[in-house]
Amino acid sequence: MRRRKTSLAALLQPLAVKRRPPRAPEENAALDAIWQVVCAIPRGRVSTYGAVARAAGLPGRARQAGYALRLAPRSLNLPWHRVVAAGGRIAFPRASRAHLEQAQRLRAEGVRVSNGRVPPALITDLKEL
DNA sequence: TCGATGACCTCTA
DNA sequence: ATAGAGGCCATCG
């Protein structure tokens, strides 16, 4: 019997309609900043959580970049797949659904994904933002 | 209110 | 290459 790593609730989460109540304005500002930066990542290239946080004016808060993506509504159509962890590594666990989807989306843009990693040369700092 | 958690990072060994 | 420590802090139960 194959054990699932994620809970059933987690798997059903994307289907759930329930959303959390609106956040405070300053929190929304941080989220907006991060989302905006992610939108600016060019097609066929990637950036890292740390770099995204920096570009959004939140140096040292790579985690918050991850959360912002986790909380991002589907309707924004964010290119979330262009955000990877340090060294070009896909942050999701190897066999996870999300990992596979991210790799697939990246390959669809011509990004070579091998061994759960993208070529570090494709990583952009987003300094010029 | 509070402790645990996490789509992370950097440094050290 | 891998492992641990410390830092970060919004979110969640």
XYZ file of N, CA and C (backbone and C1' of nucleotides) in Angstrom:
569
model
N 0.860 -1.200 0.000
C 0.000 0.000 0.000
C 0.880 1.227 0.000
N 0.744 1.973 -1.002
C 1.541 3.182 -1.188
C 0.999 4.279 -0.284
N 1.855 4.807 0.521
C 1.416 5.865 1.457
C 1.544 7.224 0.823
N 0.514 8.021 1.004
C 0.588 9.375 0.437
C 1.353 10.278 1.393
N 2.142 11.141 0.798
C 2.959 12.030 1.616
C 2.151 13.228 2.073
N 1.271 13.690 1.195
C 0.437 14.837 1.561
C -0.911 14.340 2.046
N -1.526 15.104 2.905
C -2.817 14.713 3.449
C -3.896 14.806 2.376
N -4.980 14.122 2.620
C -6.097 14.171 1.679
C -6.619 15.595 1.564
N -6.640 16.267 2.692
C -7.114 17.652 2.693
C -6.250 18.522 1.782
N -4.950 18.264 1.818
C -4.038 19.064 0.995
C -4.287 18.819 -0.492
N -4.590 17.565 -0.808
C -4.848 17.240 -2.208
C -6.134 17.885 -2.698
N -7.099 17.988 -1.795
C -8.393 18.544 -2.182
C -8.378 20.063 -2.133
N -7.350 20.614 -1.513
C -7.291 22.049 -1.304
C -7.533 22.895 -2.562
N -6.896 22.533 -3.679
C -7.087 23.359 -4.874
C -8.532 23.404 -5.333
N -9.318 22.421 -4.919
C -10.714 22.387 -5.349
C -11.621 23.156 -4.405
N -11.101 23.442 -3.235
C -11.920 24.113 -2.237
C -12.219 25.548 -2.637
N -13.394 25.970 -2.366
C -13.802 27.329 -2.712
C -13.447 28.282 -1.584
N -13.395 27.705 -0.403
C -13.172 28.527 0.788
C -11.877 29.343 0.711
N -11.969 30.592 0.954
C -10.771 31.444 0.966
C -10.716 32.191 2.283
N -9.498 32.564 2.658
C -9.350 33.295 3.917
C -9.848 34.719 3.767
N -10.194 35.345 4.888
C -10.648 36.732 4.864
C -9.531 37.645 4.373
N -9.878 38.838 3.885
C -8.892 39.771 3.355
C -7.853 40.151 4.389
N -6.664 40.398 3.936
C -5.567 40.761 4.842
C -5.452 42.260 5.006
N -4.608 42.647 5.966
C -4.359 44.068 6.208
C -3.639 44.682 5.005
N -3.813 45.974 4.789
C -3.264 46.680 3.628
C -1.760 46.487 3.455
N -1.007 46.590 4.541
C 0.443 46.501 4.380
C 0.861 45.096 3.982
N 0.115 44.088 4.449
C 0.427 42.720 4.047
C 0.118 42.534 2.577
N -0.977 43.141 2.142
C -1.304 43.056 0.738
C -0.253 43.736 -0.107
N 0.331 44.798 0.426
C 1.371 45.517 -0.306
C 2.561 44.603 -0.549
N 2.940 43.856 0.470
C 4.068 42.936 0.322
C 3.739 41.868 -0.708
N 2.535 41.324 -0.617
C 2.125 40.288 -1.571
C 2.116 40.846 -2.982
N 1.554 42.030 -3.134
C 1.495 42.638 -4.458
C 2.882 42.847 -5.033
N 3.793 43.307 -4.177
C 5.162 43.555 -4.628
C 5.788 42.267 -5.146
N 5.612 41.205 -4.409
C 6.176 39.917 -4.810
C 5.534 39.412 -6.094
N 4.224 39.495 -6.138
C 3.516 39.028 -7.328
C 3.965 39.805 -8.560
N 4.146 41.097 -8.375
C 4.564 41.939 -9.489
C 5.934 41.515 -10.011
N 6.829 41.250 -9.103
C 8.178 40.826 -9.483
C 8.125 39.513 -10.253
N 7.324 38.590 -9.753
C 7.214 37.286 -10.418
C 6.697 37.459 -11.843
N 5.769 38.375 -12.000
C 5.216 38.656 -13.329
C 6.281 39.165 -14.278
N 7.318 39.766 -13.720
C 8.350 40.403 -14.548
C 9.431 39.429 -14.992
N 9.384 38.209 -14.502
C 10.384 37.232 -14.930
C 10.100 36.840 -16.376
N 11.078 37.070 -17.236
C 10.865 36.815 -18.668
C 10.614 35.339 -18.950
N 9.851 35.094 -19.958
C 9.585 33.738 -20.426
C 10.893 33.049 -20.814
N 11.022 31.806 -20.424
C 12.225 31.062 -20.784
C 13.380 31.277 -19.814
N 13.137 32.096 -18.787
C 14.166 32.295 -17.782
C 13.546 32.039 -16.412
N 14.376 32.005 -15.381
C 13.869 31.747 -14.033
C 14.525 32.697 -13.040
N 13.976 32.741 -11.839
C 14.615 33.482 -10.763
C 14.447 32.675 -9.481
N 15.090 33.126 -8.429
C 15.021 32.376 -7.180
C 14.147 33.100 -6.160
N 13.738 32.373 -5.131
C 12.908 32.964 -4.082
C 13.627 34.139 -3.423
N 14.899 33.947 -3.153
C 15.677 35.009 -2.525
C 15.749 36.246 -3.394
N 15.993 36.046 -4.685
C 16.110 37.167 -5.609
C 14.777 37.890 -5.759
N 13.706 37.121 -5.803
C 12.373 37.717 -5.909
C 12.081 38.575 -4.682
N 12.406 38.047 -3.517
C 12.177 38.797 -2.277
C 12.987 40.094 -2.288
N 14.233 40.001 -2.668
C 15.092 41.197 -2.741
C 14.507 42.232 -3.679
N 14.130 41.786 -4.860
C 13.605 42.702 -5.874
C 12.296 43.334 -5.411
N 11.617 42.656 -4.504
C 10.340 43.173 -3.998
C 10.557 44.060 -2.782
N 11.823 44.283 -2.434
C 12.117 45.143 -1.290
C 12.052 44.409 0.029
N 12.207 43.082 -0.013
C 12.147 42.280 1.203
C 13.393 41.402 1.310
N 14.551 42.022 1.434
C 15.795 41.253 1.478
C 15.834 40.282 2.651
N 16.280 39.087 2.406
C 16.387 38.094 3.471
C 15.098 37.372 3.784
N 14.074 37.666 3.056
C 12.782 37.033 3.350
C 12.331 36.137 2.212
N 13.207 35.229 1.842
C 12.904 34.301 0.745
C 11.633 33.515 1.034
N 11.456 33.188 2.305
C 10.277 32.380 2.668
C 8.992 33.076 2.292
N 8.987 34.383 2.492
C 7.758 35.114 2.226
C 7.429 35.068 0.743
N 8.452 34.975 -0.082
C 8.218 34.851 -1.519
C 7.473 33.551 -1.796
N 7.890 32.503 -1.111
C 7.226 31.217 -1.272
C 5.779 31.275 -0.831
N 5.549 31.922 0.293
C 4.182 32.041 0.796
C 3.315 32.853 -0.127
N 3.898 33.922 -0.666
C 3.136 34.771 -1.580
C 2.661 33.960 -2.778
N 3.513 33.067 -3.246
C 3.125 32.245 -4.390
C 2.074 31.233 -3.973
N 2.231 30.692 -2.775
C 1.275 29.727 -2.255
C -0.111 30.359 -2.145
N -0.140 31.631 -1.781
C -1.407 32.316 -1.553
C -1.974 32.962 -2.808
N -1.177 33.011 -3.853
C -1.609 33.712 -5.064
C -2.825 33.044 -5.689
N -3.856 33.815 -5.979
C -5.043 33.281 -6.636
C -4.726 32.820 -8.047
N -5.355 31.760 -8.475
C -5.158 31.249 -9.833
C -5.453 32.324 -10.863
N -6.411 33.186 -10.529
C -6.889 34.175 -11.495
C -5.801 35.158 -11.915
N -4.746 35.240 -11.124
C -3.658 36.163 -11.468
C -2.800 35.630 -12.611
N -2.894 34.319 -12.837
C -2.088 33.702 -13.892
C -0.605 34.000 -13.732
N -0.121 33.902 -12.540
C 1.293 34.158 -12.279
C 2.174 33.072 -12.904
N 3.307 33.460 -13.467
C 4.267 32.466 -13.959
C 5.059 31.886 -12.800
N 4.375 31.256 -11.876
C 4.993 30.754 -10.649
C 6.069 29.708 -10.921
N 5.946 29.050 -12.061
C 6.904 27.989 -12.382
C 8.288 28.542 -12.660
N 8.390 29.861 -12.872
C 9.710 30.461 -13.151
C 10.464 30.795 -11.880
N 9.892 30.471 -10.736
C 10.583 30.720 -9.470
C 11.108 29.399 -8.909
N 12.422 29.346 -8.751
C 13.059 28.126 -8.242
C 13.905 28.462 -7.019
N 14.360 27.438 -6.344
C 15.198 27.641 -5.165
C 16.635 27.900 -5.590
N 17.475 28.187 -4.618
C 18.879 28.517 -4.897
C 19.547 27.429 -5.721
N 20.360 27.854 -6.676
C 21.081 26.895 -7.491
C 20.249 26.326 -8.614
N 19.052 26.869 -8.828
C 18.204 26.400 -9.912
C 17.406 25.160 -9.579
N 17.352 24.831 -8.307
C 16.656 23.613 -7.892
C 15.153 23.850 -7.749
N 14.367 22.923 -8.241
C 12.919 22.997 -8.045
C 12.615 22.683 -6.591
N 11.855 23.569 -5.957
C 11.683 23.491 -4.504
C 10.765 22.354 -4.061
N 9.873 21.949 -4.909
C 8.924 20.897 -4.516
C 9.613 19.535 -4.424
N 9.105 18.666 -3.584
C 9.636 17.301 -3.449
C 9.598 16.562 -4.788
N 10.598 15.760 -5.019
C 10.807 15.077 -6.281
C 9.574 14.501 -6.978
N 8.877 13.639 -6.331
C 7.799 12.924 -7.012
C 6.458 13.641 -6.911
N 6.477 14.830 -6.329
C 5.202 15.515 -6.104
C 4.597 15.994 -7.423
N 3.301 16.153 -7.365
C 2.538 16.620 -8.512
C 3.026 18.003 -8.940
N 3.227 18.851 -7.942
C 3.653 20.224 -8.218
C 5.011 20.243 -8.910
N 5.902 19.367 -8.456
C 7.239 19.293 -9.056
C 7.131 18.951 -10.539
N 6.321 17.950 -10.822
C 6.167 17.515 -12.210
C 5.549 18.609 -13.072
N 4.561 19.294 -12.497
C 3.910 20.340 -13.278
C 4.863 21.490 -13.569
N 5.669 21.848 -12.555
C 6.612 22.941 -12.763
C 7.630 22.584 -13.842
N 8.135 21.373 -13.782
C 9.100 20.932 -14.790
C 8.475 20.957 -16.178
N 7.234 20.509 -16.236
C 6.537 20.464 -17.518
C 6.330 21.864 -18.080
N 5.918 22.773 -17.192
C 5.692 24.154 -17.635
C 6.985 24.810 -18.109
N 8.071 24.521 -17.407
C 9.357 25.099 -17.784
C 9.817 24.562 -19.134
N 9.673 23.262 -19.318
C 10.099 22.652 -20.583
C 9.286 23.206 -21.737
N 8.030 23.524 -21.442
C 7.165 24.087 -22.484
C 7.683 25.441 -22.945
N 8.520 26.076 -22.106
C 9.102 27.371 -22.471
C 10.521 27.207 -22.998
N 10.920 25.963 -23.183
C 12.249 25.725 -23.711
C 13.336 25.662 -22.662
N 12.933 25.584 -21.396
C 13.919 25.492 -20.318
C 14.260 24.024 -20.066
N 15.533 23.722 -20.092
C 15.944 22.339 -19.888
C 15.919 22.013 -18.400
N 15.170 21.000 -18.033
C 15.107 20.573 -16.641
C 15.683 19.179 -16.525
N 16.783 19.059 -15.807
C 17.362 17.743 -15.628
C 17.722 17.535 -14.176
N 17.307 16.386 -13.674
C 17.608 16.062 -12.288
C 17.001 17.067 -11.315
N 15.808 17.579 -11.672
C 15.147 18.530 -10.783
C 15.796 19.895 -10.736
N 16.628 20.175 -11.719
C 17.321 21.469 -11.737
C 17.242 22.107 -13.109
N 17.326 23.426 -13.120
C 17.430 24.150 -14.374
C 18.853 24.702 -14.457
N 19.327 24.952 -15.660
C 20.679 25.509 -15.816
C 20.799 26.826 -15.061
N 21.786 26.955 -14.176
C 21.980 28.167 -13.374
C 22.132 29.405 -14.239
N 22.555 29.226 -15.483
C 22.754 30.370 -16.385
C 21.437 31.062 -16.693
N 20.337 30.346 -16.513
C 19.031 30.931 -16.828
C 18.474 31.765 -15.681
N 19.162 31.723 -14.553
C 18.688 32.469 -13.378
C 18.989 33.951 -13.537
N 17.979 34.760 -13.367
C 18.163 36.209 -13.432
C 17.987 36.828 -12.053
N 18.807 37.834 -11.774
C 18.792 38.474 -10.449
C 17.635 39.440 -10.289
N 17.116 39.931 -11.404
C 16.042 40.928 -11.356
C 16.539 42.226 -10.727
N 17.850 42.436 -10.792
C 18.436 43.645 -10.190
C 17.873 44.900 -10.803
N 17.634 44.824 -12.109
C 17.227 46.028 -12.832
C 15.769 46.397 -12.618
N 15.165 45.809 -11.625
C 13.761 46.170 -11.369
C 13.718 47.089 -10.179
P -2.494 39.706 22.500
O -2.457 38.079 22.631
C -2.970 37.520 23.802
C -2.276 36.177 24.042
C -0.817 36.154 23.583
O -0.087 35.387 24.521
C -1.997 34.470 22.501
P 1.530 35.326 24.460
O 1.803 33.890 23.795
C 1.006 32.781 24.209
C 1.483 31.522 23.519
C 2.912 31.590 22.990
O 3.500 30.316 23.105
C 1.458 31.196 21.193
P 5.118 30.146 23.148
O 5.307 28.759 22.408
C 4.442 27.664 22.730
C 4.253 26.795 21.509
C 5.543 26.435 20.782
O 5.493 25.068 20.401
C 4.074 27.507 19.289
P 6.732 24.355 19.701
O 6.147 24.056 18.241
C 4.919 23.355 18.129
C 4.515 23.261 16.667
C 5.627 22.799 15.738
O 5.083 21.861 14.830
C 4.820 24.918 15.030
P 5.985 21.116 13.763
O 5.712 21.979 12.455
C 4.368 22.302 12.142
C 4.326 23.114 10.859
C 5.396 22.754 9.825
O 4.746 22.508 8.593
C 5.347 25.083 10.177
P 5.475 21.661 7.441
O 5.902 22.828 6.426
C 4.904 23.601 5.792
C 5.543 24.803 5.130
C 6.732 24.436 4.219
O 6.603 25.127 2.979
C 7.344 26.101 5.770
P 5.559 24.402 1.898
O 6.193 24.836 0.511
C 7.131 24.035 -0.126
C 7.870 24.861 -1.128
C 8.337 26.196 -0.584
O 9.679 26.411 -0.958
C 7.103 26.494 -2.589
P 10.864 25.918 0.019
O 11.807 27.211 0.083
C 11.489 28.409 -0.602
C 12.589 29.409 -0.303
C 13.971 28.926 -0.712
O 14.679 29.981 -1.357
C 13.936 29.493 1.574
P 16.156 29.654 -1.864
O 17.018 30.376 -0.735
C 16.728 31.717 -0.403
C 17.833 32.296 0.454
C 19.234 31.902 -0.016
O 20.090 33.021 -0.013
C 18.925 31.234 2.236
P 21.545 32.937 -0.704
O 22.553 32.894 0.523
C 22.388 33.818 1.590
C 23.309 33.435 2.724
C 24.683 32.955 2.250
O 25.676 33.686 2.932
C 23.749 31.409 3.780
P 27.244 33.483 2.578
O 27.809 32.803 3.903
C 27.345 33.250 5.167
C 27.730 32.238 6.233
C 29.135 31.647 6.041
O 29.873 31.746 7.246
C 27.528 29.925 6.324
P 31.480 31.362 7.188
O 31.507 29.939 7.898
C 30.685 29.735 9.025
C 30.727 28.277 9.470
C 32.077 27.578 9.325
O 32.406 26.958 10.560
C 30.363 26.300 8.322
P 33.893 26.314 10.771
O 33.654 24.760 10.484
C 32.639 24.060 11.188
C 32.552 22.632 10.685
C 33.903 22.001 10.345
O 33.967 20.693 10.889
C 32.430 21.761 8.534
P 26.784 18.264 -6.358
O 27.289 17.261 -5.231
C 27.032 15.874 -5.350
C 27.359 15.217 -4.033
C 26.406 15.651 -2.909
O 25.386 14.680 -2.730
C 28.696 15.844 -2.250
P 24.063 14.971 -1.981
O 24.075 14.217 -0.571
C 25.258 13.646 -0.051
C 25.422 14.090 1.403
C 24.114 14.585 2.026
O 23.891 13.868 3.236
C 25.860 16.125 2.426
P 22.660 14.114 4.177
O 23.275 15.048 5.316
C 24.436 14.647 6.015
C 24.651 15.572 7.195
C 23.352 16.041 7.839
O 23.510 16.066 9.253
C 24.595 17.915 7.097
P 22.215 16.154 10.196
O 22.493 17.451 11.059
C 23.759 17.631 11.672
C 24.008 19.105 11.896
C 22.834 19.829 12.553
O 23.274 20.337 13.807
C 23.705 21.058 10.697
P 22.240 21.091 14.759
O 22.619 22.616 14.493
C 23.989 22.980 14.426
C 24.091 24.488 14.250
C 22.983 25.263 14.963
O 23.520 26.457 15.516
C 22.913 25.724 12.642
P 22.676 27.217 16.607
O 22.275 28.532 15.820
C 23.222 29.120 14.987
C 22.588 30.186 14.114
C 21.346 30.867 14.694
O 21.557 32.272 14.689
C 20.949 30.117 12.501
P 20.439 33.244 15.180
O 19.782 33.741 13.811
C 20.604 34.370 12.842
C 19.787 34.647 11.598
C 18.434 35.306 11.902
O 18.350 36.576 11.267
C 18.208 33.489 10.390
P 17.161 37.563 11.796
O 16.011 37.275 10.728
C 16.228 37.550 9.359
C 15.079 36.988 8.544
C 13.716 37.326 9.149
O 13.176 38.469 8.483
C 13.847 35.044 8.400
P 12.307 39.411 9.408
O 10.884 38.710 9.342
C 10.222 38.598 8.096
C 8.979 37.725 8.260
C 8.068 38.123 9.425
O 6.729 37.977 9.014
C 8.538 35.881 9.553
P 5.713 39.159 9.084
O 4.486 38.621 8.207
C 4.687 38.412 6.830
C 3.913 37.192 6.365
C 2.451 37.175 6.773
O 1.696 36.577 5.726
C 3.575 35.333 7.757
P 0.144 36.545 5.825
O -0.115 35.041 6.297
C 0.492 33.994 5.567
C 0.249 32.650 6.227
C -1.184 32.419 6.724
O -1.634 31.193 6.187
C 0.388 31.840 8.387
P -3.158 30.798 6.273
O -3.163 29.654 7.395
C -2.164 28.642 7.349
C -2.271 27.760 8.579
C -3.689 27.616 9.138
O -3.920 26.262 9.479
C -2.238 28.365 10.824
P -5.381 25.689 9.687
O -5.257 25.028 11.129
C -4.245 24.072 11.379
C -4.044 23.887 12.869
C -5.352 23.653 13.650
O -5.102 22.731 14.682
C -4.267 25.568 14.491
